[in-house]
XYZ file of C-alpha atoms in Angstrom:
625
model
C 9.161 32.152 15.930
C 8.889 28.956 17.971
C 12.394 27.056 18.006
C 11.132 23.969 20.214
C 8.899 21.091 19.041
C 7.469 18.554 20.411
C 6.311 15.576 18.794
C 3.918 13.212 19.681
C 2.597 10.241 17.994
C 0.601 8.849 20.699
C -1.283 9.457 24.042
C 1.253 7.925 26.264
C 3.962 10.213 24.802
C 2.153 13.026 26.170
C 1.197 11.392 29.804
C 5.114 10.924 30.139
C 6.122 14.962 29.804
C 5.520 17.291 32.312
C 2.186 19.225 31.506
C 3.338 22.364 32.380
C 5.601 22.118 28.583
C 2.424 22.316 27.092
C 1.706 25.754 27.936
C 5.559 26.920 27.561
C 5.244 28.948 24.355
C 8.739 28.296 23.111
C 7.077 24.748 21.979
C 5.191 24.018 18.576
C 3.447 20.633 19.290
C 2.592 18.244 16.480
C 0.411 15.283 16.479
C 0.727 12.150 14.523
C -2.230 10.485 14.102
C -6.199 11.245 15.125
C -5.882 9.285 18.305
C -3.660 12.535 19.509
C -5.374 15.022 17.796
C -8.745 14.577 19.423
C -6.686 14.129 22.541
C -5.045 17.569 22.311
C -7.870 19.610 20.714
C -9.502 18.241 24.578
C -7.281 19.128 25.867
C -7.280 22.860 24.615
C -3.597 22.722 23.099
C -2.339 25.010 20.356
C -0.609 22.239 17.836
C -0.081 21.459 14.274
C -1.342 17.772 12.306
C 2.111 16.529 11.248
C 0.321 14.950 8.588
C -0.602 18.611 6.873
C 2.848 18.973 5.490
C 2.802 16.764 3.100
C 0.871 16.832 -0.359
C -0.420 15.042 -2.233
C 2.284 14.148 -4.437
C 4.235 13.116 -1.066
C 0.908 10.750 -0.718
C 1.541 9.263 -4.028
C 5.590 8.691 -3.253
C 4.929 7.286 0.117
C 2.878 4.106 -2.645
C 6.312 4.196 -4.559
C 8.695 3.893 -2.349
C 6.742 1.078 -0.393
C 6.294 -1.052 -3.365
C 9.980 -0.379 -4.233
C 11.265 -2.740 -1.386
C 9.360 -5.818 -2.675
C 11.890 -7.473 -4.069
C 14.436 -5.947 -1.773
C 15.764 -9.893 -0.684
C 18.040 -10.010 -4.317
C 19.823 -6.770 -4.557
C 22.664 -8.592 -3.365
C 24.460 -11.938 -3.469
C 24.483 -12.119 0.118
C 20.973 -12.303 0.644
C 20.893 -15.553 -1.493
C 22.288 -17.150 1.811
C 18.398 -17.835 2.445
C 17.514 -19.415 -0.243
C 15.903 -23.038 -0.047
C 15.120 -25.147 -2.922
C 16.007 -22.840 -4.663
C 13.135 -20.157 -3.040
C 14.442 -17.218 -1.015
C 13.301 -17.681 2.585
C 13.165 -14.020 2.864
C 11.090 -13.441 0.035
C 7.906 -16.002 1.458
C 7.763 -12.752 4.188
C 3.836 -11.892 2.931
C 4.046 -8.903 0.526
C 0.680 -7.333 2.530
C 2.063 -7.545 5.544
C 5.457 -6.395 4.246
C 3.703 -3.459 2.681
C 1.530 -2.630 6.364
C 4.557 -2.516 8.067
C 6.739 -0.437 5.206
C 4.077 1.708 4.485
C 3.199 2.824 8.073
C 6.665 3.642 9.369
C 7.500 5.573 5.474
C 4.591 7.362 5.824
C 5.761 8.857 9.094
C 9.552 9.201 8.616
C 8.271 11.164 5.379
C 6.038 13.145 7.713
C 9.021 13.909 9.807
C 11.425 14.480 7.033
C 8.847 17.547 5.927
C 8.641 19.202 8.772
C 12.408 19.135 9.913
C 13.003 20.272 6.026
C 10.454 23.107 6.910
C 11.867 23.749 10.007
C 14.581 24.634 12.450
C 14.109 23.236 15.627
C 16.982 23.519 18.646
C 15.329 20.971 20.577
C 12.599 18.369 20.021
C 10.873 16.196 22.105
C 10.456 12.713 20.567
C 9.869 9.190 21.635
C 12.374 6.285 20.986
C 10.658 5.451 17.678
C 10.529 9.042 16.113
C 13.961 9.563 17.482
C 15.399 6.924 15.585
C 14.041 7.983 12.544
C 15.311 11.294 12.981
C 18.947 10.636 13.199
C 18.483 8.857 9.844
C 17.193 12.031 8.470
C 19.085 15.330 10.728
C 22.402 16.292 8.711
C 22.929 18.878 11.477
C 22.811 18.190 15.329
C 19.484 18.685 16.495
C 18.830 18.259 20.351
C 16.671 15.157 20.573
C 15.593 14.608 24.506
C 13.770 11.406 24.113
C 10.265 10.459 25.708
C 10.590 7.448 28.011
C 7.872 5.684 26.193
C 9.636 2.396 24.664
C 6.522 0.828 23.085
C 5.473 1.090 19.454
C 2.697 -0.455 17.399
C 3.880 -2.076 14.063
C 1.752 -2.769 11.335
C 2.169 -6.754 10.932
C -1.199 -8.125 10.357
C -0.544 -12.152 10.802
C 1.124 -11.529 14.314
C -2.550 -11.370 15.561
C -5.312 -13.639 14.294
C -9.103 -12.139 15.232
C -11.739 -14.860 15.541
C -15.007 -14.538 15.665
C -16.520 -16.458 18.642
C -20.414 -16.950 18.735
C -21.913 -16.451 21.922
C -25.644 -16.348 22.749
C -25.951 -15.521 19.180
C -23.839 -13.154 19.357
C -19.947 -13.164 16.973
C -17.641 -11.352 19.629
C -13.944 -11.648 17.882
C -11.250 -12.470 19.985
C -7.646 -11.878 19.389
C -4.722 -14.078 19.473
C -1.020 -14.049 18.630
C 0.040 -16.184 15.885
C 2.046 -18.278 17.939
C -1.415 -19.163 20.113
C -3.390 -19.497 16.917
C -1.158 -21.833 15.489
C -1.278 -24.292 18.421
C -4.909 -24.151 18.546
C -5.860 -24.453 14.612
C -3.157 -27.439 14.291
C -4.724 -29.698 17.503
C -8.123 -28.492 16.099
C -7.484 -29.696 12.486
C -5.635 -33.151 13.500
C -9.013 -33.853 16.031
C -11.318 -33.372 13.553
C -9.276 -34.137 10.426
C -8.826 -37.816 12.056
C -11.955 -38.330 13.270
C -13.803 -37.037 9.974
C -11.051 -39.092 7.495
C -10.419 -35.670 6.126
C -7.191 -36.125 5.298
C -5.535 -36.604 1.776
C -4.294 -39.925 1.329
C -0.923 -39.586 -0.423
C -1.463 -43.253 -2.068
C -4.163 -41.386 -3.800
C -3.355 -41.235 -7.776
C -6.564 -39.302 -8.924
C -5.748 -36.277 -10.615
C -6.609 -33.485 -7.931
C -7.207 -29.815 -7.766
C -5.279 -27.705 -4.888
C -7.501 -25.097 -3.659
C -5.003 -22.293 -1.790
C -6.266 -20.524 1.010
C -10.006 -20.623 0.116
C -12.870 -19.440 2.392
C -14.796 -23.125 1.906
C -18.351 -21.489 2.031
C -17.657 -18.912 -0.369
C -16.851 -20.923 -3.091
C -19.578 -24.044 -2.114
C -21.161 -23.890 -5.860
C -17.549 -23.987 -7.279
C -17.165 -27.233 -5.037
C -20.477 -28.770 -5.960
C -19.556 -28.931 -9.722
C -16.287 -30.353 -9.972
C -16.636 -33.857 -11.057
C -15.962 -36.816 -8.714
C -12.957 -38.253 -11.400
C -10.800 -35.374 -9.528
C -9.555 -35.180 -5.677
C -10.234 -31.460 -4.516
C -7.187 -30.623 -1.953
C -7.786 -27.634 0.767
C -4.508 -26.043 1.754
C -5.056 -23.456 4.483
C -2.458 -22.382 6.726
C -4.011 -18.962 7.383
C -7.511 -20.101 8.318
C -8.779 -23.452 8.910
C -10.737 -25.112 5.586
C -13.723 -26.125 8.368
C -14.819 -23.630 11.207
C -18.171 -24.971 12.518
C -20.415 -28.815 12.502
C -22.077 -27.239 9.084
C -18.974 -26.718 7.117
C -17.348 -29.898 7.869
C -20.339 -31.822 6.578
C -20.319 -30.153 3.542
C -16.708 -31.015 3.140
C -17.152 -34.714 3.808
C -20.524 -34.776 1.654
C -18.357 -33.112 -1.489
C -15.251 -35.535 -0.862
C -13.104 -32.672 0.066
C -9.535 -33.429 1.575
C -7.386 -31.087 3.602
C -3.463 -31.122 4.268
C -1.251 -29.309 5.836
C 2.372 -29.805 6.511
C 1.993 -31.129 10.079
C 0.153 -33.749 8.542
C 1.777 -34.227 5.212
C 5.283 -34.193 6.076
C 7.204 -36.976 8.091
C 9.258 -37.249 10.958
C 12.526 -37.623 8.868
C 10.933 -34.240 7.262
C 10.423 -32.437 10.008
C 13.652 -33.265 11.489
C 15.329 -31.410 8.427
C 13.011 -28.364 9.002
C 14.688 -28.553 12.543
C 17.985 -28.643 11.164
C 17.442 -26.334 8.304
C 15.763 -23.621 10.305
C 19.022 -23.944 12.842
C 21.040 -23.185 9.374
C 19.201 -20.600 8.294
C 19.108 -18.832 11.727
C 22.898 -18.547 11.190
C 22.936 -17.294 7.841
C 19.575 -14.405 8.761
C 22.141 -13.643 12.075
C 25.098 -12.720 9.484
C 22.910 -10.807 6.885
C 21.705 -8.526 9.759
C 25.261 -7.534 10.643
C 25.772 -5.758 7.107
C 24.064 -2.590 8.468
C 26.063 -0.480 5.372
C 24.625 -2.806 2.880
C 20.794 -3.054 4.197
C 20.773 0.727 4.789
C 21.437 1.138 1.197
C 19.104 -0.979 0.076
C 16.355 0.696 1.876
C 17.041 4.026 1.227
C 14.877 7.100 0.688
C 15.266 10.399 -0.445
C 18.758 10.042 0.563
C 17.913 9.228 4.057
C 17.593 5.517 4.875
C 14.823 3.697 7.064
C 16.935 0.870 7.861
C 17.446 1.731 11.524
C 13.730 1.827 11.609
C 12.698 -1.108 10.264
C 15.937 -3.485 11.180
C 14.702 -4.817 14.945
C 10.986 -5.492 14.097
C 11.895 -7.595 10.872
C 14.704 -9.360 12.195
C 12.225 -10.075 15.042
C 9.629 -11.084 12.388
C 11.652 -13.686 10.626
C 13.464 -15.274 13.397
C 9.949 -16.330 14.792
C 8.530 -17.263 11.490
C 12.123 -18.740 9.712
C 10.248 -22.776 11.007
C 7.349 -21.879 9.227
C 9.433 -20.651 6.084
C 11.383 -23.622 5.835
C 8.279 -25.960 6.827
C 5.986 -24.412 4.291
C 9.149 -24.847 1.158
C 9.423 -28.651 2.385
C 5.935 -29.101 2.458
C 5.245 -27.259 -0.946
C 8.152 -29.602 -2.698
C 6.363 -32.502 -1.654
C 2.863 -31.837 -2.710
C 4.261 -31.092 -6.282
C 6.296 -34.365 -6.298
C 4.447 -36.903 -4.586
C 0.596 -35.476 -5.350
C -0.543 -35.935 -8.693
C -1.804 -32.137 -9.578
C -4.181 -31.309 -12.770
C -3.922 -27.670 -11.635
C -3.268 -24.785 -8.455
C -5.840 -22.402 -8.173
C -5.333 -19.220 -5.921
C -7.153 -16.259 -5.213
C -3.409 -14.285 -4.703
C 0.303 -14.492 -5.508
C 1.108 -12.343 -2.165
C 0.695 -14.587 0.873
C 3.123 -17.080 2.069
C 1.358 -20.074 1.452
C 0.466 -18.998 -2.052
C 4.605 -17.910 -2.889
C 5.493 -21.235 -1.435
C 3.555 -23.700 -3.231
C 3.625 -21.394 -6.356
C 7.254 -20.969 -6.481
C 8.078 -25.031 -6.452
C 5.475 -25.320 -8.887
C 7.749 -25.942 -12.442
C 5.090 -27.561 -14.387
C 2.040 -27.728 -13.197
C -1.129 -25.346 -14.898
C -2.184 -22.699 -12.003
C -5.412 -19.794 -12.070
C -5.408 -16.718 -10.208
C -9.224 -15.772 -9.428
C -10.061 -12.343 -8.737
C -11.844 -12.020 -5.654
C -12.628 -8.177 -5.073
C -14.634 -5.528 -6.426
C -11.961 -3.167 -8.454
C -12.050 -0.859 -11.778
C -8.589 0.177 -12.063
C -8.326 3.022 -14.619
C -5.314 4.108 -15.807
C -4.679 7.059 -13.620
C -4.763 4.408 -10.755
C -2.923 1.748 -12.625
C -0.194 1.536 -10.045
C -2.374 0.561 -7.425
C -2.965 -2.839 -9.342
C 0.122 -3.973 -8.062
C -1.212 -5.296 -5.194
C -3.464 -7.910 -7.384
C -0.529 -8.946 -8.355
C -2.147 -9.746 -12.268
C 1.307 -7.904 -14.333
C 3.559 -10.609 -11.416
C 1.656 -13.810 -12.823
C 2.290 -15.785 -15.356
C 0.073 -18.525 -15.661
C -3.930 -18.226 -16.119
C -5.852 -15.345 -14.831
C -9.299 -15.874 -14.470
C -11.533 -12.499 -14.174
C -15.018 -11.438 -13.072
C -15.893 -9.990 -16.780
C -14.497 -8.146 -19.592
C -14.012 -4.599 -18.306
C -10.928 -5.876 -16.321
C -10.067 -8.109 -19.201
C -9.312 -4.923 -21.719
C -7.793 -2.986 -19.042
C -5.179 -6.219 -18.458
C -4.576 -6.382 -22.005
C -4.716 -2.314 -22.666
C -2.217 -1.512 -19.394
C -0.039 -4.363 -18.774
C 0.062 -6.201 -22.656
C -1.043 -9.604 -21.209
C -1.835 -12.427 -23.779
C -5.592 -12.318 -24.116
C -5.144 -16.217 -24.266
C -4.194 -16.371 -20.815
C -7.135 -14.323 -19.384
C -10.395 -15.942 -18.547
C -13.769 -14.315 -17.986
C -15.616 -16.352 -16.056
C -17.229 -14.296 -13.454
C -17.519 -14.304 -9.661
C -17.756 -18.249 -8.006
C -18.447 -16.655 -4.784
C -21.299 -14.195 -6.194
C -23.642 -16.918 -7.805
C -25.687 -16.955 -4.690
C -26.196 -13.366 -4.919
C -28.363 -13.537 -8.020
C -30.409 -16.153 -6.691
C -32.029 -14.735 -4.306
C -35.625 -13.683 -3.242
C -35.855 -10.009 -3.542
C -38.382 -8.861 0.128
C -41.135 -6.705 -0.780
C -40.376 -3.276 0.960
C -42.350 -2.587 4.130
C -44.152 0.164 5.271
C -40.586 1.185 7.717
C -37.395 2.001 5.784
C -34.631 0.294 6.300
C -30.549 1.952 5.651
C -28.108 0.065 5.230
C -24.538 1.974 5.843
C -21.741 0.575 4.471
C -18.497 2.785 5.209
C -15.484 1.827 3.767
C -12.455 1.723 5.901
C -9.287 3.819 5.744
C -6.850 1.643 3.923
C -3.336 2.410 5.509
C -1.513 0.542 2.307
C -2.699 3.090 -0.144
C -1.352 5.741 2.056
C -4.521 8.150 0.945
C -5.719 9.372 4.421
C -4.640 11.695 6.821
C -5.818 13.666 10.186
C -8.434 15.634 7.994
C -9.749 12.564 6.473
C -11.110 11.262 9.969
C -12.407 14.716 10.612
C -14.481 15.245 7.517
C -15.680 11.192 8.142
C -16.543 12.364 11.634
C -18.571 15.031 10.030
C -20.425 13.183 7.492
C -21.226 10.664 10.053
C -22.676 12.846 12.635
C -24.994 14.830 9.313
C -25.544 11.383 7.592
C -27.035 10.187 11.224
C -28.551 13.605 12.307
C -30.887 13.820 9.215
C -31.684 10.066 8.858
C -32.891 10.115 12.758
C -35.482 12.887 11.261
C -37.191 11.299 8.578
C -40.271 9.153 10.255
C -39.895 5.303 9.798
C -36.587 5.069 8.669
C -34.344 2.400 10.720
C -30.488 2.366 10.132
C -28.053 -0.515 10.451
C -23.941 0.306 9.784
C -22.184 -2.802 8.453
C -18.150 -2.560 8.629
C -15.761 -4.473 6.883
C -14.761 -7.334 8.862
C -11.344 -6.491 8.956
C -10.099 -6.072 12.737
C -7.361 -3.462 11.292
C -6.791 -0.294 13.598
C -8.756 2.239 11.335
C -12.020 0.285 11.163
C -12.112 0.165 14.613
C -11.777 3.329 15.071
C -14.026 3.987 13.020
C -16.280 1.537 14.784
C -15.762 3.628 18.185
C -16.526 7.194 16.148
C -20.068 5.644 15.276
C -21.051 4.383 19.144
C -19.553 7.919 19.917
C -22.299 9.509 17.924
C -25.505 7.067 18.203
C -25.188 4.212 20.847
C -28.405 2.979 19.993
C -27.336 2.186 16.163
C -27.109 -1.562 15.571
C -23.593 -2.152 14.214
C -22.562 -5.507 12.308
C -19.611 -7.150 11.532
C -18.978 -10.650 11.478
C -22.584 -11.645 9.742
C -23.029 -12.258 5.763
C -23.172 -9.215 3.858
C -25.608 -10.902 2.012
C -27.989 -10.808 4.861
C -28.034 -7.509 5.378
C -27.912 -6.081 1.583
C -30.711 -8.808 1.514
C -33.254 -7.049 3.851
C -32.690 -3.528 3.339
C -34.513 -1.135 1.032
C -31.618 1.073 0.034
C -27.944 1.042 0.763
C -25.574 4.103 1.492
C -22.027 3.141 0.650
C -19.413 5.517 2.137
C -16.242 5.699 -0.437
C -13.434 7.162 1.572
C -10.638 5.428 -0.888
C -9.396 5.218 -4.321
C -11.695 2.146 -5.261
C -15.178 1.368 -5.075
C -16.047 -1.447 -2.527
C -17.192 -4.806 -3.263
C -19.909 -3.941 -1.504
C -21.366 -1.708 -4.253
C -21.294 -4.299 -7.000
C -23.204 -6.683 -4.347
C -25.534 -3.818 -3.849
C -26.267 -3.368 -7.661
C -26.432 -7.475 -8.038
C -29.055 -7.581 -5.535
C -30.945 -4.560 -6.924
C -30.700 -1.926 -4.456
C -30.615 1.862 -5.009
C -27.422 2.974 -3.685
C -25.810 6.429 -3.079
C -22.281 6.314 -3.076
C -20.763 9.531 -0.838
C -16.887 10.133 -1.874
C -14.545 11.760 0.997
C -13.011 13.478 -2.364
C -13.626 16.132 -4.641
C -10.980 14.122 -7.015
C -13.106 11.731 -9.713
C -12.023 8.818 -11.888
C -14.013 7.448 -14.674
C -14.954 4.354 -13.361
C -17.351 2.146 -15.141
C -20.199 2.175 -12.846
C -20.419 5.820 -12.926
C -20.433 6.082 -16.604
C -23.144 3.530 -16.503
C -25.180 5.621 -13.698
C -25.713 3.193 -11.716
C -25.616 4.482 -8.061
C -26.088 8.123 -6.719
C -22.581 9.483 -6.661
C -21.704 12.597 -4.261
C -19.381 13.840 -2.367
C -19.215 14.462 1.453
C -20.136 18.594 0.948
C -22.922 18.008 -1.449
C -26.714 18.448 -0.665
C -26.522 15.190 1.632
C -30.473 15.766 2.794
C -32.229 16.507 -0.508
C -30.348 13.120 -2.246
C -31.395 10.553 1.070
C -34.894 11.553 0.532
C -34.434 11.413 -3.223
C -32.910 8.056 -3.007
C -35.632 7.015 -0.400
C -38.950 8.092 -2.098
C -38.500 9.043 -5.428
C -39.964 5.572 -6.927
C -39.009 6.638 -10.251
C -35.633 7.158 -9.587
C -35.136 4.222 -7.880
C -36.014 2.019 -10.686
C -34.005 4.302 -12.767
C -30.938 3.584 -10.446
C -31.768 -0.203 -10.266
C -32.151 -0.435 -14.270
C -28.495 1.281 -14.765
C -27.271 -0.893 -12.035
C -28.543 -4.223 -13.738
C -26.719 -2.763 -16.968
C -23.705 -2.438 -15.209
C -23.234 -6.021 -13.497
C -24.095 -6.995 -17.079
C -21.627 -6.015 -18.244
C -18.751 -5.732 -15.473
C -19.324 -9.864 -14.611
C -19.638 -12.733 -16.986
C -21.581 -15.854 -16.442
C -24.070 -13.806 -13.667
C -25.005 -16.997 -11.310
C -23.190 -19.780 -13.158
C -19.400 -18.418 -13.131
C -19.038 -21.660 -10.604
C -20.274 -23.782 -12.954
C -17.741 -22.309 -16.223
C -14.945 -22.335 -13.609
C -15.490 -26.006 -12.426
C -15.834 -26.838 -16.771
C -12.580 -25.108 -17.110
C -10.407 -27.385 -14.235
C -12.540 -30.085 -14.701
C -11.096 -30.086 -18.555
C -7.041 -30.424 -16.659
């Protein structure tokens, strides 16, 4: 029996060993993640996926324990040190990006905590970052010779900002920190906002409607029917409210205003954020020293991830602890000194949301939904991340399937729901429907590995590798068939990889990913949606809005009763069925396909209210504030 390991959760971890340990047989070698797998099965290696040792009730804990630590900033009276107007400086922290970085580093300190329970090892080769975790988890005294490999890649999503820059044509993103982004989007937005009068006047005493966060030309009908007796108010700290000459026309033409704190507050303000950020430094400084305290409060399985976690979040807040303090100054003063009929959101999670949601005592506020997602209620503690069981005010749905789950699973007041439908779908059923042409056209639309679920492993990637290079091998076969893949425009690790396993397979493939899904649902004849997670895509629903016949291929054998399934709306199979016999089915069985398009009518029917006018009900409803 092999008494060595060594561990490796990334490339460099293995360029910084001697290769000659590779072949000493005393060592079992494990790897982390797929990056090292397809490394090391290159490389001809004998190893073990870390990953395989846990199950799939471990998969299910790994969820818990994340969303666990949520409110982990008031389990103790210290920790009110931070709070500000009464709002806990910690807590503004964005739960997503709290949960990325949780659920990464749990995942693989659970990971770890398996195979050391399964195991005796007398020595183990580990980098810095596994090391650490170890000693949080080893009762007995392991030999730990550390990698020299210092660097590790935390899941924090808003450190990096990707922006799609148009070139030739062409959307390339590009990536910058958020310090860099910052700088940019404020001189960009005071330019502009100046030279377009853009900017709220605070002598303004019409009743107005904030908008938080809101992608502008999503919601452009929603804009277009609010009356003129109302001021409509942009707040975007995350993205600017105008990205191109089109989209600031259109917010000039509908009397749109913007503000942001750089704007709103005043020198005397931002003097105090100066001094309050100084303050609060201090107090963040003093909490970090209670090690015993913090390492109880995020502890596991009697094993605590403190020691993991400690230097990357102090890190985090000490560069964002302006911001923090900015954003609860700015927040205070829109809800004193602007005259608000109501706050409308499309979260509760992000910082700009909690800030101007928690100094909000009186005024009315909606939460729209703004994604695709029949929760049943197997999966009903995924819903978390929606946020609906957290709010308290006015939830405004897409139609009354999520409506009796709200009210069946979480007991919320059916007077506080509305069902009003999809503002940013009302385009999608007015559209002109091509005539098919003689040439096919596929549309791919694979969903991406969601780390915050913590579903996927090493084997997922394989079998998505394989149903890739099948899906591609027998589409390339069938004469005037063209395929395009569009990704999700998300920039997160697993979708490009993703995006590199594709080009790895078929070069030639046109890939999107910045242009309008619209556009390409639009001008294809049938759509292949790839469902690797625990919820369908919104890319299905727009699929069955627009009247495609879709096929819906699940990574799973596992099946939940969602709605669209019991309404047969799309061709649902799994990654080992009869993948040939159902593309041509789907392709050229005319009868079927108006059999799948009929069912999938049925289903938006029913699953959205108000099918093209949910702008129009929405803008009645604030319009009546």
């Amino acid at each position: 029996m092999k008494t060595k390991a060594i561990f490796l959760e990334n490339i460099t971890d293995y360029e910084k060993l001697d290769e000659s340990i590779f072949s000493d047989n005393e060592y079992l070698i494990f790897s982390f993640n797929i990056d090292v797998y397809n490394f090391l099965k290159n490389k001809k290696h004998d190893f073990k996926i870390a990953d395989e040792y846990l199950t799939s009730d471990d998969h299910s804990k790994i969820y818990e324990y994340t969303t666990s630590f949520y409110d982990w900033h008031k389990r103790d009276q210290i920790l009110e040190t931070m709070e500000l107007e009464g709002t806990n400086l910690l807590g503004i922290f964005d739960t997503a990006e709290l949960h990325h970085l949780l659920i990464r580093e749990i995942h693989c300190f659970i990971i770890l905590k398996r195979i050391l329970e399964k195991f005796h090892f007398t020595e183990i080769y580990a980098n810095k970052h596994l090391s650490i975790m170890m000693t949080s988890i080893l009762k007995d005294n392991y030999k730990i010779i550390q990698i020299p490999n210092l660097h590790h890649d935390f899941a924090i999503p808003f450190e990096k900002y990707s922006i799609p820059l148009s070139i030739l044509g062409y959307k390339i993103p590009i990536t910058l920190s958020r310090n860099t982004y910052k700088k940019i989007k404020s001189t960009f937005e005071s330019f502009v906002g100046k030279g377009s009068n853009l900017w709220f006047n605070p002598n303004n005493s019409k009743k107005s409607i904030l908008f938080l966060e809101f992608n502008f030309e999503q919601y452009l009908d929603l804009f277009k029917n609010i009356k003129s007796d109302k001021n409509i108010i942009l707040v975007n700290m995350r993205r600017p409210a105008f990205t191109d000459l089109n989209s600031l026309k259109l917010l000039k033409n509908l009397n749109c205003s913007i503000v942001t704190p750089d704007y709103f507050l005043s020198s005397y303000e931002k003097k105090l954020v100066l001094k309050n950020t100084k303050k609060y430094l201090v107090n963040l400084n003093k909490i970090w020293t209670q090690s015993d305290l913090l390492s109880k409060i995020f502890r596991i399985e009697d094993c605590s991830i403190w020691n993991t976690i400690k230097d990357i979040l102090l890190q985090t807040y000490q560069r964002r602890l302006e911001d923090y303090v900015k954003l609860i100054l700015f927040a205070k003063k829109i809800s004193t000194s602007i005259n608000l009929s109501c706050i409308v959101s499309l979260n509760v999670i992000g910082e700009t949301e909690k800030s101007i949601l928690d100094q909000n005592k009186k005024i009315p506020s909606i939460l729209l939904e703004h994604g695709f997602t029949n929760y049943v209620p197997e999966l009903s503690k995924f819903d978390i991340s929606n946020m609906y069981s957290l709010f308290k005010d006015k939830i405004a749905l897409w139609g009354n399937i999520q409506k009796e789950y709200l009210i069946k699973q979480h007991s919320i007041p059916e007077e506080r729901i509305l069902t009003i439908g999809s503002s940013r779908h009302d385009a999608f059923f007015n559209q002109n429907i091509p005539h098919n042409t003689s040439k096919k056209t596929v549309l791919i639309t694979p969903g991406q590995f969601d780390e915050p679920n913590a579903v996927y492993d090493t084997n997922s990637f394989i079998k998505y590798n394989t149903l890739f290079k099948k899906l591609l091998s027998i589409l390339k076969q069938i004469p005037d068939v063209s395929v395009i893949i569009k990704l999700h425009p998300s920039q997160q690790k697993n979708n490009l990889y993703l995006k590199k396993m594709i080009q790895k397979i078929d070069s030639n493939i046109p890939i999107k990913q910045s242009t309008p899904i619209i556009n390409e649902i639009q001008s294809c004849d049938v759509l292949i949606n790839i469902f690797p997670e625990l919820f369908p895509s919104t890319v299905l629903l727009e699929g069955l809005i627009l009247k495609k016949p879709i096929m819906n291929i699940s990574l799973y054998d596992r099946h939940y009763d969602f709605e669209f399934e019991k309404d047969e709306s799309v061709l649902s199979i799994n990654d080992s069925g009869d993948l040939e016999k159902n593309i041509k089915k789907l392709l050229f069985d005319k009868e079927f396909q108006s059999r799948l398009i009929q069912n999938g009518t049925k289903h938006v029917n029913r699953y959205m209210s108000n099918p093209g006018h949910a702008s129009k009900e929405l803008a009645r409803i604030l319009n009546s504030y």
